[in-house]
XYZ file of N, CA and C in Angstrom:
189
model
N -6.502 -1.936 -0.464
C -7.046 -3.199 -0.922
C -6.103 -3.920 -1.878
N -5.067 -3.257 -2.333
C -4.134 -3.889 -3.262
C -3.026 -4.657 -2.557
N -2.913 -4.499 -1.248
C -1.825 -5.130 -0.507
C -2.258 -6.406 0.187
N -3.266 -7.076 -0.358
C -3.780 -8.269 0.304
C -3.540 -9.504 -0.539
N -3.398 -10.599 0.167
C -3.294 -11.902 -0.473
C -4.607 -12.633 -0.235
N -5.160 -13.203 -1.288
C -6.465 -13.873 -1.217
C -6.299 -15.365 -1.465
N -6.993 -16.153 -0.657
C -7.045 -17.598 -0.859
C -8.501 -18.023 -0.702
N -9.000 -18.785 -1.668
C -10.380 -19.285 -1.616
C -10.383 -20.788 -1.820
N -11.315 -21.437 -1.138
C -11.575 -22.837 -1.438
C -13.072 -23.082 -1.308
N -13.592 -23.831 -2.280
C -15.025 -24.117 -2.294
C -15.336 -25.166 -1.239
N -16.365 -24.885 -0.447
C -16.749 -25.822 0.607
C -18.020 -26.582 0.254
N -18.933 -25.954 -0.494
C -20.129 -26.656 -0.937
C -20.925 -25.774 -1.893
N -21.385 -26.330 -2.960
C -22.321 -25.715 -3.909
C -22.207 -24.200 -4.035
N -21.064 -23.722 -4.417
C -20.890 -22.291 -4.642
C -20.573 -21.476 -3.405
N -20.427 -22.110 -2.270
C -20.008 -21.406 -1.055
C -18.511 -21.617 -0.870
N -17.845 -20.533 -0.504
C -16.395 -20.568 -0.397
C -15.923 -20.079 0.963
N -14.790 -20.589 1.380
C -14.037 -19.979 2.463
C -13.067 -19.017 1.807
N -13.022 -17.812 2.303
C -12.129 -16.784 1.783
C -11.195 -16.361 2.900
N -9.909 -16.413 2.624
C -8.908 -15.962 3.578
C -8.192 -14.772 2.956
N -8.161 -13.678 3.689
C -7.442 -12.489 3.243
C -6.304 -12.225 4.208
N -5.122 -12.040 3.671
C -3.970 -11.674 4.487
C -3.583 -10.249 4.129
N -3.406 -9.424 5.153
C -3.066 -8.019 4.953
C -1.979 -7.643 5.963
N -1.055 -6.832 5.529
C 0.019 -6.395 6.418
C -0.555 -5.547 7.555
N 0.027 -5.690 8.705
C -0.444 -4.970 9.900
C -0.514 -3.462 9.660
N 0.525 -2.898 9.062
C 0.559 -1.462 8.818
C -0.543 -1.003 7.883
N -0.837 -1.808 6.866
C -1.917 -1.468 5.933
C -3.274 -1.532 6.614
N -3.462 -2.560 7.449
C -4.735 -2.718 8.146
C -4.986 -1.546 9.095
N -4.003 -1.254 9.934
C -4.204 -0.203 10.935
C -4.106 1.196 10.344
N -3.755 1.307 9.076
C -3.845 2.586 8.390
C -5.293 2.951 8.084
N -6.173 1.931 8.113
C -7.595 2.131 7.803
C -8.479 1.886 9.025
N -8.185 0.841 9.779
C -9.022 0.423 10.901
C -8.304 0.639 12.230
N -9.081 0.914 13.268
C -8.513 1.143 14.594
C -8.377 -0.129 15.408
N -9.317 -1.064 15.223
C -9.351 -2.274 16.037
C -9.462 -3.519 15.171
N -9.079 -4.642 15.742
C -9.315 -5.939 15.115
C -10.567 -6.492 15.777
N -11.679 -6.371 15.065
C -12.948 -6.842 15.597
C -13.834 -7.300 14.449
N -14.974 -7.891 14.773
C -15.873 -8.447 13.771
C -16.384 -7.367 12.817
N -16.760 -6.218 13.345
C -17.292 -5.143 12.496
C -16.258 -4.690 11.468
N -15.032 -4.482 11.895
C -13.969 -4.071 10.977
C -13.672 -5.172 9.970
N -13.709 -6.425 10.415
C -13.474 -7.552 9.519
C -14.507 -7.642 8.417
N -15.771 -7.479 8.771
C -16.835 -7.504 7.763
C -16.682 -6.344 6.788
N -16.340 -5.185 7.295
C -16.129 -4.019 6.444
C -14.968 -4.260 5.479
N -13.905 -4.843 5.979
C -12.744 -5.152 5.156
C -13.117 -6.104 4.017
N -13.851 -7.167 4.322
C -14.254 -8.133 3.293
C -15.153 -7.471 2.255
N -16.140 -6.728 2.684
C -17.033 -6.032 1.740
C -16.254 -5.092 0.833
N -15.384 -4.288 1.421
C -14.598 -3.347 0.625
C -13.674 -4.078 -0.345
N -13.083 -5.161 0.096
C -12.198 -5.936 -0.777
C -12.966 -6.485 -1.972
N -14.115 -7.107 -1.710
C -14.895 -7.691 -2.797
C -15.396 -6.622 -3.762
N -15.857 -5.513 -3.234
C -16.326 -4.420 -4.107
C -15.195 -3.848 -4.945
N -14.036 -3.638 -4.343
C -12.927 -3.015 -5.067
C -12.376 -3.930 -6.158
N -12.628 -5.225 -6.042
C -12.176 -6.171 -7.053
C -13.301 -6.606 -7.988
N -14.416 -5.872 -7.948
C -15.582 -6.171 -8.793
C -15.975 -7.641 -8.700
N -15.915 -8.173 -7.504
C -16.267 -9.565 -7.261
C -17.779 -9.650 -7.099
N -18.389 -10.622 -7.727
C -19.843 -10.752 -7.649
C -20.295 -11.636 -6.489
N -19.403 -11.882 -5.541
C -19.744 -12.714 -4.387
C -20.857 -12.073 -3.562
N -21.697 -12.915 -3.000
C -22.751 -12.470 -2.101
C -22.155 -12.430 -0.703
N -22.015 -11.251 -0.158
C -21.379 -11.149 1.155
C -22.380 -10.843 2.251
N -23.584 -11.369 2.132
C -24.591 -11.193 3.169
C -24.418 -12.170 4.317
N -23.646 -13.223 4.119
C -23.468 -14.246 5.144
C -21.992 -14.365 5.515
N -21.431 -13.250 5.982
C -20.011 -13.227 6.342
C -19.835 -13.699 7.783
N -18.928 -14.643 7.958
C -18.567 -15.121 9.292
C -17.069 -14.936 9.414
N -16.645 -14.150 10.379
C -15.228 -13.845 10.559
C -14.609 -14.712 11.627
N -13.361 -15.062 11.366
C -12.523 -15.704 12.398
C -11.353 -14.771 12.590
N -11.289 -14.189 13.779
C -10.243 -13.208 14.060
C -9.273 -13.803 15.052
């Protein structure tokens, strides 16, 4: 989770677009596939590991 670049921009009333960039080798060291389930897991783990108080119940991935 330390090898990622984060970019956020507010889209409306406290809702943000979050873009995470991670090196291919780091990603596939943890995940087997590039899919929605792995993407959601990655976002949740990233936010938790950074003690982010974001509500991640409404995650929409673009892969």
